[in-house]
Amino acid sequence: MIKHPGFPGSTVLFTFLIALCLSSCHACQAQQPDTSTQTDGYTYKRPSSGGTGKVYMGREIAAIMTATGGNWLDRDTRQEEENSPRTIENMNLEPNTVVADIGAGTGFYTFQIAPKVPDGKVYAVEVQDRFIKSLTSRRSNEGADNVVVVKGDSQQVNLRDGSIDIALMVDVYHELSYPKEILQAIHRALKPDGKLLLLEYKAEDPDVRIRALHKMTAEQIKKELEANGFRLQRQEDFLPIQHFMLFEKVEKTEGN
């Protein structure tokens, strides 16, 4: 999320190394390997174009889109491209449902969901300050009193244990710097019968014109989530360019 400033180089080699670091698209500092993460499910390689060089379960984690890309999140064609009302309809929300929109961005889904849960809440969880400011302003302007803006970080969603019915991540998961830790944090925040809905661009479809690291296969999604306490409950194919994959929380048993 943090773009590095340039540093003066005293040799050609030093200049090359700095350029290589910058090529990881603002993820260089955040993704530097250390002993704890190398032995905790992550490996490292030279970053691909648009990637971080950090690998989880065979998948290179994509570089994060910064808040400067907010206009793209609110593009005029998004409803047609993604059919978000169909997604929300299939979340089976009740008036008192508590939802967490993880990586809420500008609130594209947050503020469509809020009227559906008048007696519940929508936690709009974000890590970038510019998005936090935008979400807070929009909440006030729209009088969305059941929206709560939450500042998360790279490893925590900062929600109380057992506090939410369903978590939603829309085209976010592939960019998580610490997917294992965030999935575990969501697992704790969900109620015992809680659900996690992932929407990710379809890597299986060559007609989905999204950069490769910003798409995922259903098989890869299932593999990563099942390794972190979730079980696929429902997978639908009604969205034009995204997977709709609804997972249920699996309670950990002794010895697991």
Tab-separated table of C-alpha atoms in Angstrom:
chain	number	residue	atom	x	y	z
A	1	MET	CA	0.000	0.000	0.000
A	2	ILE	CA	2.994	2.289	0.480
A	3	LYS	CA	4.922	3.558	-2.492
A	4	HIS	CA	8.615	3.907	-1.875
A	5	PRO	CA	10.345	7.210	-2.501
A	6	GLY	CA	13.395	7.087	-4.730
A	7	PHE	CA	16.848	6.780	-3.188
A	8	PRO	CA	20.050	8.095	-4.734
A	9	GLY	CA	22.340	5.287	-5.901
A	10	SER	CA	26.117	5.352	-5.784
A	11	THR	CA	26.638	2.446	-8.173
A	12	VAL	CA	24.925	0.871	-11.136
A	13	LEU	CA	24.218	-2.255	-9.068
A	14	PHE	CA	22.568	-0.311	-6.281
A	15	THR	CA	20.396	1.569	-8.795
A	16	PHE	CA	19.319	-1.725	-10.350
A	17	LEU	CA	18.355	-3.207	-6.972
A	18	ILE	CA	16.252	-0.183	-6.079
A	19	ALA	CA	14.504	-0.320	-9.466
A	20	LEU	CA	13.750	-3.999	-8.910
A	21	CYS	CA	12.229	-3.236	-5.526
A	22	LEU	CA	10.060	-0.477	-6.956
A	23	SER	CA	8.823	-2.786	-9.695
A	24	SER	CA	6.830	-4.714	-7.101
A	25	CYS	CA	4.294	-1.844	-7.194
A	26	HIS	CA	4.362	-0.346	-3.715
A	27	ALA	CA	4.480	-3.749	-2.018
A	28	CYS	CA	8.241	-4.001	-1.632
A	29	GLN	CA	8.483	-2.878	1.988
A	30	ALA	CA	5.345	-4.622	3.161
A	31	GLN	CA	6.256	-7.913	1.501
A	32	GLN	CA	9.919	-8.276	2.442
A	33	PRO	CA	10.544	-11.842	3.610
A	34	ASP	CA	11.384	-12.498	7.238
A	35	THR	CA	11.959	-15.630	9.262
A	36	SER	CA	8.443	-15.806	10.706
A	37	THR	CA	6.562	-15.623	7.409
A	38	GLN	CA	8.969	-17.848	5.488
A	39	THR	CA	8.203	-20.638	7.928
A	40	ASP	CA	4.486	-19.890	8.148
A	41	GLY	CA	3.125	-20.775	4.757
A	42	TYR	CA	4.678	-18.085	2.530
A	43	THR	CA	7.528	-18.287	0.064
A	44	TYR	CA	9.199	-15.587	-2.024
A	45	LYS	CA	10.416	-15.147	-5.576
A	46	ARG	CA	11.257	-12.401	-8.000
A	47	PRO	CA	8.026	-10.410	-8.488
A	48	SER	CA	6.056	-10.907	-11.682
A	49	SER	CA	4.551	-7.931	-13.486
A	50	GLY	CA	1.895	-6.558	-11.143
A	51	GLY	CA	2.883	-9.015	-8.432
A	52	THR	CA	4.570	-8.873	-5.047
A	53	GLY	CA	6.841	-11.905	-5.252
A	54	LYS	CA	5.121	-13.314	-2.170
A	55	VAL	CA	3.547	-16.719	-2.785
A	56	TYR	CA	0.785	-18.514	-0.879
A	57	MET	CA	-0.180	-22.092	-1.725
A	58	GLY	CA	1.345	-21.757	-5.193
A	59	ARG	CA	-0.290	-18.388	-5.994
A	60	GLU	CA	1.640	-15.132	-6.265
A	61	ILE	CA	-0.138	-12.367	-4.367
A	62	ALA	CA	-1.053	-9.392	-6.537
A	63	ALA	CA	0.038	-5.848	-5.757
A	64	ILE	CA	-2.677	-3.770	-4.112
A	65	MET	CA	-4.619	-1.164	-6.035
A	66	THR	CA	-4.216	2.092	-4.143
A	67	ALA	CA	-6.961	4.579	-3.340
A	68	THR	CA	-6.035	6.494	-6.493
A	69	GLY	CA	-7.939	3.759	-8.338
A	70	GLY	CA	-11.187	4.714	-6.624
A	71	ASN	CA	-12.710	6.049	-9.859
A	72	TRP	CA	-12.381	2.608	-11.398
A	73	LEU	CA	-14.318	1.106	-8.479
A	74	ASP	CA	-17.175	3.537	-9.181
A	75	ARG	CA	-17.050	3.285	-12.979
A	76	ASP	CA	-20.372	3.693	-14.803
A	77	THR	CA	-20.185	0.224	-16.325
A	78	ARG	CA	-19.648	-1.670	-13.072
A	79	GLN	CA	-23.286	-2.605	-12.444
A	80	GLU	CA	-23.610	-4.046	-15.932
A	81	GLU	CA	-20.275	-5.842	-15.742
A	82	GLU	CA	-20.766	-7.361	-12.288
A	83	ASN	CA	-24.546	-7.475	-11.696
A	84	SER	CA	-24.137	-6.559	-8.028
A	85	PRO	CA	-27.919	-6.589	-7.303
A	86	ARG	CA	-27.937	-10.294	-8.224
A	87	THR	CA	-25.068	-10.925	-5.823
A	88	ILE	CA	-26.825	-9.128	-2.976
A	89	GLU	CA	-30.077	-10.940	-3.703
A	90	ASN	CA	-28.242	-14.260	-3.356
A	91	MET	CA	-26.717	-13.330	-0.010
A	92	ASN	CA	-30.137	-14.141	1.538
A	93	LEU	CA	-29.985	-11.185	3.898
A	94	GLU	CA	-32.473	-10.704	6.719
A	95	PRO	CA	-33.389	-7.287	8.157
A	96	ASN	CA	-31.156	-7.934	11.191
A	97	THR	CA	-28.178	-9.485	9.370
A	98	VAL	CA	-24.745	-8.194	10.348
A	99	VAL	CA	-22.462	-7.930	7.316
A	100	ALA	CA	-18.756	-7.141	7.013
A	101	ASP	CA	-17.639	-5.723	3.664
A	102	ILE	CA	-13.916	-6.513	3.824
A	103	GLY	CA	-11.932	-4.180	1.581
A	104	ALA	CA	-14.950	-1.932	1.126
A	105	GLY	CA	-13.133	0.597	-1.060
A	106	THR	CA	-15.509	3.435	-1.935
A	107	GLY	CA	-18.515	1.537	-0.563
A	108	PHE	CA	-19.956	0.256	-3.853
A	109	TYR	CA	-21.398	-2.814	-2.110
A	110	THR	CA	-21.606	-1.394	1.414
A	111	PHE	CA	-24.216	1.212	0.568
A	112	GLN	CA	-26.267	-1.139	-1.587
A	113	ILE	CA	-26.412	-3.656	1.258
A	114	ALA	CA	-27.186	-1.186	4.048
A	115	PRO	CA	-30.889	-0.639	3.133
A	116	LYS	CA	-31.378	-4.423	3.026
A	117	VAL	CA	-30.425	-4.787	6.702
A	118	PRO	CA	-32.236	-1.896	8.454
A	119	ASP	CA	-32.107	-3.651	11.834
A	120	GLY	CA	-28.601	-5.003	11.303
A	121	LYS	CA	-25.231	-3.463	10.489
A	122	VAL	CA	-22.716	-3.236	7.704
A	123	TYR	CA	-19.104	-2.989	8.802
A	124	ALA	CA	-17.124	-1.310	6.022
A	125	VAL	CA	-13.590	-2.538	6.696
A	126	GLU	CA	-10.737	-0.739	4.948
A	127	VAL	CA	-7.006	-0.253	5.424
A	128	GLN	CA	-6.362	2.798	3.238
A	129	ASP	CA	-6.929	6.184	4.834
A	130	ARG	CA	-8.308	7.826	1.683
A	131	PHE	CA	-10.983	5.143	1.424
A	132	ILE	CA	-11.731	5.453	5.148
A	133	LYS	CA	-12.316	9.178	4.688
A	134	SER	CA	-14.516	8.595	1.632
A	135	LEU	CA	-16.596	5.924	3.393
A	136	THR	CA	-17.091	8.119	6.462
A	137	SER	CA	-18.186	11.079	4.333
A	138	ARG	CA	-20.585	8.968	2.284
A	139	ARG	CA	-22.075	7.411	5.410
A	140	SER	CA	-22.865	10.892	6.711
A	141	ASN	CA	-24.182	12.197	3.388
A	142	GLU	CA	-26.503	9.229	2.877
A	143	GLY	CA	-27.616	9.019	6.501
A	144	ALA	CA	-26.625	5.355	6.591
A	145	ASP	CA	-26.664	4.997	10.355
A	146	ASN	CA	-26.269	1.233	10.221
A	147	VAL	CA	-22.927	1.505	8.418
A	148	VAL	CA	-19.867	1.358	10.681
A	149	VAL	CA	-16.519	2.268	9.142
A	150	VAL	CA	-13.668	0.164	10.542
A	151	LYS	CA	-9.935	0.632	10.030
A	152	GLY	CA	-8.302	-2.740	9.491
A	153	ASP	CA	-4.704	-3.629	8.785
A	154	SER	CA	-2.789	-6.186	6.735
A	155	GLN	CA	-3.365	-8.984	9.249
A	156	GLN	CA	-6.535	-8.026	11.150
A	157	VAL	CA	-10.093	-7.002	10.289
A	158	ASN	CA	-10.555	-5.507	13.780
A	159	LEU	CA	-14.017	-6.922	14.405
A	160	ARG	CA	-15.154	-8.557	17.632
A	161	ASP	CA	-15.131	-12.345	17.795
A	162	GLY	CA	-18.496	-13.870	16.895
A	163	SER	CA	-19.979	-10.537	15.829
A	164	ILE	CA	-20.915	-10.980	12.149
A	165	ASP	CA	-23.259	-13.204	10.138
A	166	ILE	CA	-21.602	-12.886	6.748
A	167	ALA	CA	-18.344	-11.458	5.446
A	168	LEU	CA	-18.028	-10.278	1.859
A	169	MET	CA	-14.848	-9.816	-0.167
A	170	VAL	CA	-15.279	-8.525	-3.714
A	171	ASP	CA	-12.154	-8.764	-5.880
A	172	VAL	CA	-10.078	-8.244	-2.751
A	173	TYR	CA	-8.790	-11.615	-1.624
A	174	HIS	CA	-6.130	-11.975	-4.346
A	175	GLU	CA	-4.441	-8.769	-3.079
A	176	LEU	CA	-4.287	-9.638	0.618
A	177	SER	CA	-0.685	-9.410	1.831
A	178	TYR	CA	-1.454	-11.969	4.541
A	179	PRO	CA	-4.342	-14.118	3.264
A	180	LYS	CA	-3.885	-16.796	5.921
A	181	GLU	CA	-3.992	-14.293	8.771
A	182	ILE	CA	-6.985	-12.391	7.360
A	183	LEU	CA	-8.962	-15.603	6.831
A	184	GLN	CA	-8.259	-16.586	10.416
A	185	ALA	CA	-9.339	-13.134	11.622
A	186	ILE	CA	-12.588	-13.404	9.628
A	187	HIS	CA	-13.127	-16.918	10.995
A	188	ARG	CA	-12.957	-15.554	14.535
A	189	ALA	CA	-15.259	-12.620	13.731
A	190	LEU	CA	-17.980	-14.854	12.269
A	191	LYS	CA	-20.749	-16.328	14.360
A	192	PRO	CA	-20.768	-20.155	14.597
A	193	ASP	CA	-23.071	-20.421	11.566
A	194	GLY	CA	-21.393	-17.524	9.750
A	195	LYS	CA	-20.624	-17.367	6.045
A	196	LEU	CA	-17.897	-15.894	3.857
A	197	LEU	CA	-18.737	-14.848	0.298
A	198	LEU	CA	-15.902	-14.404	-2.179
A	199	LEU	CA	-16.259	-12.766	-5.566
A	200	GLU	CA	-13.148	-13.047	-7.724
A	201	TYR	CA	-12.606	-12.533	-11.439
A	202	LYS	CA	-12.607	-15.847	-13.319
A	203	ALA	CA	-9.111	-16.939	-14.253
A	204	GLU	CA	-10.595	-19.827	-16.241
A	205	ASP	CA	-12.195	-17.396	-18.704
A	206	PRO	CA	-9.762	-15.815	-21.206
A	207	ASP	CA	-12.457	-13.292	-22.165
A	208	VAL	CA	-12.261	-11.689	-18.699
A	209	ARG	CA	-9.876	-8.860	-19.551
A	210	ILE	CA	-8.218	-8.530	-16.163
A	211	ARG	CA	-4.503	-8.942	-15.458
A	212	ALA	CA	-3.635	-12.547	-14.628
A	213	LEU	CA	-2.656	-12.004	-10.990
A	214	HIS	CA	-5.952	-10.214	-10.342
A	215	LYS	CA	-7.961	-13.291	-11.322
A	216	MET	CA	-8.336	-16.631	-9.524
A	217	THR	CA	-9.543	-20.097	-10.413
A	218	ALA	CA	-12.349	-21.635	-8.389
A	219	GLU	CA	-10.018	-24.529	-7.583
A	220	GLN	CA	-7.403	-22.205	-6.067
A	221	ILE	CA	-9.995	-20.304	-4.035
A	222	LYS	CA	-11.403	-23.531	-2.643
A	223	LYS	CA	-7.946	-24.860	-1.786
A	224	GLU	CA	-6.922	-21.757	0.152
A	225	LEU	CA	-10.164	-21.323	2.062
A	226	GLU	CA	-10.515	-24.973	2.997
A	227	ALA	CA	-7.013	-24.794	4.484
A	228	ASN	CA	-8.210	-22.038	6.825
A	229	GLY	CA	-11.412	-23.339	8.372
A	230	PHE	CA	-14.001	-22.832	5.624
A	231	ARG	CA	-16.089	-25.256	3.587
A	232	LEU	CA	-17.681	-24.463	0.232
A	233	GLN	CA	-21.446	-24.361	0.685
A	234	ARG	CA	-22.565	-22.940	-2.650
A	235	GLN	CA	-20.984	-21.968	-5.942
A	236	GLU	CA	-22.979	-20.134	-8.609
A	237	ASP	CA	-22.205	-19.162	-12.197
A	238	PHE	CA	-24.734	-16.376	-12.714
A	239	LEU	CA	-22.223	-13.509	-12.612
A	240	PRO	CA	-20.766	-12.416	-15.964
A	241	ILE	CA	-17.086	-12.202	-15.029
A	242	GLN	CA	-16.765	-13.271	-11.377
A	243	HIS	CA	-16.951	-16.415	-9.312
A	244	PHE	CA	-19.683	-16.444	-6.656
A	245	MET	CA	-18.410	-18.770	-3.920
A	246	LEU	CA	-20.154	-18.932	-0.561
A	247	PHE	CA	-18.262	-20.666	2.252
A	248	GLU	CA	-19.446	-21.688	5.689
A	249	LYS	CA	-17.386	-21.488	8.833
A	250	VAL	CA	-16.177	-24.838	10.108
A	251	GLU	CA	-15.707	-24.913	13.844
A	252	LYS	CA	-12.288	-26.136	14.832
A	253	THR	CA	-12.200	-29.336	16.813
A	254	GLU	CA	-9.634	-30.496	19.324
A	255	GLY	CA	-6.475	-31.532	17.556
A	256	ASN	CA	-7.130	-29.371	14.472
